[in-house]
Amino acid sequence: MCAEDAFLTAYGAYICEEDIYTCESGGSVRHPASSDEPLYDFARMVAEATEALVTTWSGATRATAPPRLSALQWQALVSARRSPGVNLTHLAEQVGTTMPATSRLCDRLEAAGLLRRDVQPASRREICLFLTRRGHEAVDALLDQRTRAIHDILVGMAADRRGELLSGLTAFARAVSATPEGQKSPDPPVDGALRQAR
């Protein structure tokens, strides 16, 4: 998993706006932690501090050249490229959606010429998913736009602060990789983040 995927996994819901996530994921809503928990106030401060990063990230997504896709659709494309030939079941696990929602999502991506479905040679009943050339180009453009947006912010930060930011995000990604959701990924978030940093 690349650093971009690590961010999406670590900060949850793949930066989907609430209405998009509810519509496309078909997933359940997770109840918030109790305000009586010792770490609740600290978690709130982290969430507030993260807001600027999420805003920068999602703004870069909206600024990416067409096709115009929801955050969840972008995540499905990134996941499909990370795992060429992934089936619907595993893609649903990776993006956190139900099977029917994932199938509909793939229908739209296929209609847009970004994704193709192939029959698994070993099992004619299983469908494998691959990005088309246009799909690869779209993901490349998205990741480049996101990197440029974050780069423009990092320019104004002192070198030691940049290191602290990376260390904090890497530690967070490592914690995410230990959760059930993080373990569903074929490549833990922390591994991708560390490879990117080297």
mmCIF file of N, CA and C in Angstrom, residues 80 83-92 94 99 102-104 106-107 110 115-131:
data_model
loop_
_atom_site.group_PDB
_atom_site.id
_atom_site.type_symbol
_atom_site.label_atom_id
_atom_site.label_comp_id
_atom_site.label_asym_id
_atom_site.label_seq_id
_atom_site.Cartn_x
_atom_site.Cartn_y
_atom_site.Cartn_z
ATOM 1 N N ALA A 80 -7.955 -1.325 -6.741
ATOM 2 C CA ALA A 80 -7.882 -2.251 -7.869
ATOM 3 C C ALA A 80 -6.502 -2.216 -8.514
ATOM 4 N N SER A 83 -4.115 -4.121 -6.233
ATOM 5 C CA SER A 83 -4.331 -5.570 -6.262
ATOM 6 C C SER A 83 -4.923 -5.974 -7.611
ATOM 7 N N PRO A 84 -4.108 -6.004 -8.674
ATOM 8 C CA PRO A 84 -4.644 -6.354 -9.998
ATOM 9 C C PRO A 84 -5.324 -7.724 -9.983
ATOM 10 N N GLY A 85 -6.518 -7.791 -10.575
ATOM 11 C CA GLY A 85 -7.238 -9.048 -10.609
ATOM 12 C C GLY A 85 -8.042 -9.321 -9.362
ATOM 13 N N VAL A 86 -8.173 -8.321 -8.477
ATOM 14 C CA VAL A 86 -8.949 -8.505 -7.248
ATOM 15 C C VAL A 86 -10.394 -8.844 -7.601
ATOM 16 N N ASN A 87 -11.020 -9.693 -6.792
ATOM 17 C CA ASN A 87 -12.427 -9.995 -7.047
ATOM 18 C C ASN A 87 -13.321 -9.043 -6.253
ATOM 19 N N LEU A 88 -14.618 -9.122 -6.496
ATOM 20 C CA LEU A 88 -15.549 -8.194 -5.864
ATOM 21 C C LEU A 88 -15.549 -8.327 -4.339
ATOM 22 N N THR A 89 -15.445 -9.552 -3.859
ATOM 23 C CA THR A 89 -15.464 -9.774 -2.410
ATOM 24 C C THR A 89 -14.317 -9.057 -1.730
ATOM 25 N N HIS A 90 -13.119 -9.240 -2.265
ATOM 26 C CA HIS A 90 -11.948 -8.617 -1.652
ATOM 27 C C HIS A 90 -11.947 -7.106 -1.846
ATOM 28 N N LEU A 91 -12.429 -6.632 -2.982
ATOM 29 C CA LEU A 91 -12.504 -5.184 -3.186
ATOM 30 C C LEU A 91 -13.477 -4.566 -2.181
ATOM 31 N N ALA A 92 -14.602 -5.232 -1.950
ATOM 32 C CA ALA A 92 -15.578 -4.741 -0.974
ATOM 33 C C ALA A 92 -14.947 -4.638 0.409
ATOM 34 N N GLN A 94 -11.747 -4.188 1.037
ATOM 35 C CA GLN A 94 -10.724 -3.150 1.025
ATOM 36 C C GLN A 94 -11.313 -1.752 1.090
ATOM 37 N N MET A 99 -21.210 -6.027 -0.784
ATOM 38 C CA MET A 99 -21.044 -6.586 -2.128
ATOM 39 C C MET A 99 -21.945 -5.907 -3.157
ATOM 40 N N THR A 102 -20.576 -2.483 -3.914
ATOM 41 C CA THR A 102 -19.331 -2.566 -4.672
ATOM 42 C C THR A 102 -19.605 -2.909 -6.126
ATOM 43 N N SER A 103 -20.557 -3.800 -6.368
ATOM 44 C CA SER A 103 -20.911 -4.163 -7.741
ATOM 45 C C SER A 103 -21.444 -2.957 -8.501
ATOM 46 N N ARG A 104 -22.307 -2.182 -7.857
ATOM 47 C CA ARG A 104 -22.842 -0.979 -8.517
ATOM 48 C C ARG A 104 -21.745 0.045 -8.770
ATOM 49 N N CYS A 106 -18.593 -0.597 -9.280
ATOM 50 C CA CYS A 106 -17.790 -1.085 -10.408
ATOM 51 C C CYS A 106 -18.527 -0.915 -11.732
ATOM 52 N N ASP A 107 -19.852 -1.042 -11.704
ATOM 53 C CA ASP A 107 -20.641 -0.798 -12.919
ATOM 54 C C ASP A 107 -20.381 0.605 -13.445
ATOM 55 N N GLU A 110 -16.805 0.929 -14.766
ATOM 56 C CA GLU A 110 -16.676 0.238 -16.048
ATOM 57 C C GLU A 110 -17.329 1.054 -17.157
ATOM 58 N N LEU A 115 -12.441 0.826 -15.605
ATOM 59 C CA LEU A 115 -12.300 -0.506 -15.012
ATOM 60 C C LEU A 115 -12.842 -1.542 -15.970
ATOM 61 N N ARG A 116 -12.246 -2.719 -15.960
ATOM 62 C CA ARG A 116 -12.790 -3.810 -16.775
ATOM 63 C C ARG A 116 -12.909 -5.066 -15.912
ATOM 64 N N ARG A 117 -13.862 -5.902 -16.290
ATOM 65 C CA ARG A 117 -14.091 -7.164 -15.595
ATOM 66 C C ARG A 117 -13.667 -8.304 -16.504
ATOM 67 N N ASP A 118 -12.876 -9.214 -15.948
ATOM 68 C CA ASP A 118 -12.472 -10.406 -16.678
ATOM 69 C C ASP A 118 -12.909 -11.641 -15.891
ATOM 70 N N VAL A 119 -13.182 -12.710 -16.613
ATOM 71 C CA VAL A 119 -13.545 -13.966 -15.954
ATOM 72 C C VAL A 119 -12.280 -14.675 -15.507
ATOM 73 N N GLN A 120 -12.280 -15.134 -14.265
ATOM 74 C CA GLN A 120 -11.145 -15.873 -13.726
ATOM 75 C C GLN A 120 -11.010 -17.199 -14.475
ATOM 76 N N PRO A 121 -9.853 -17.440 -15.133
ATOM 77 C CA PRO A 121 -9.675 -18.680 -15.908
ATOM 78 C C PRO A 121 -9.910 -19.952 -15.101
ATOM 79 N N ALA A 122 -9.506 -19.932 -13.827
ATOM 80 C CA ALA A 122 -9.628 -21.133 -13.003
ATOM 81 C C ALA A 122 -11.040 -21.337 -12.474
ATOM 82 N N SER A 123 -11.840 -20.291 -12.507
ATOM 83 C CA SER A 123 -13.209 -20.388 -12.015
ATOM 84 C C SER A 123 -14.086 -19.446 -12.820
ATOM 85 N N ARG A 124 -14.860 -19.994 -13.728
ATOM 86 C CA ARG A 124 -15.670 -19.177 -14.631
ATOM 87 C C ARG A 124 -16.718 -18.340 -13.900
ATOM 88 N N ARG A 125 -16.961 -18.649 -12.642
ATOM 89 C CA ARG A 125 -17.968 -17.904 -11.885
ATOM 90 C C ARG A 125 -17.370 -16.690 -11.183
ATOM 91 N N GLU A 126 -16.044 -16.614 -11.132
ATOM 92 C CA GLU A 126 -15.404 -15.513 -10.412
ATOM 93 C C GLU A 126 -14.967 -14.423 -11.381
ATOM 94 N N ILE A 127 -15.253 -13.174 -11.022
ATOM 95 C CA ILE A 127 -14.905 -12.030 -11.845
ATOM 96 C C ILE A 127 -13.696 -11.318 -11.250
ATOM 97 N N CYS A 128 -12.717 -11.042 -12.095
ATOM 98 C CA CYS A 128 -11.529 -10.305 -11.675
ATOM 99 C C CYS A 128 -11.599 -8.877 -12.218
ATOM 100 N N LEU A 129 -11.066 -7.935 -11.463
ATOM 101 C CA LEU A 129 -11.144 -6.523 -11.819
ATOM 102 C C LEU A 129 -9.756 -5.964 -12.133
ATOM 103 N N PHE A 130 -9.676 -5.230 -13.227
ATOM 104 C CA PHE A 130 -8.420 -4.608 -13.647
ATOM 105 C C PHE A 130 -8.699 -3.171 -14.098
ATOM 106 N N LEU A 131 -7.733 -2.309 -13.884
ATOM 107 C CA LEU A 131 -7.855 -0.965 -14.424
ATOM 108 C C LEU A 131 -7.572 -0.980 -15.922
#
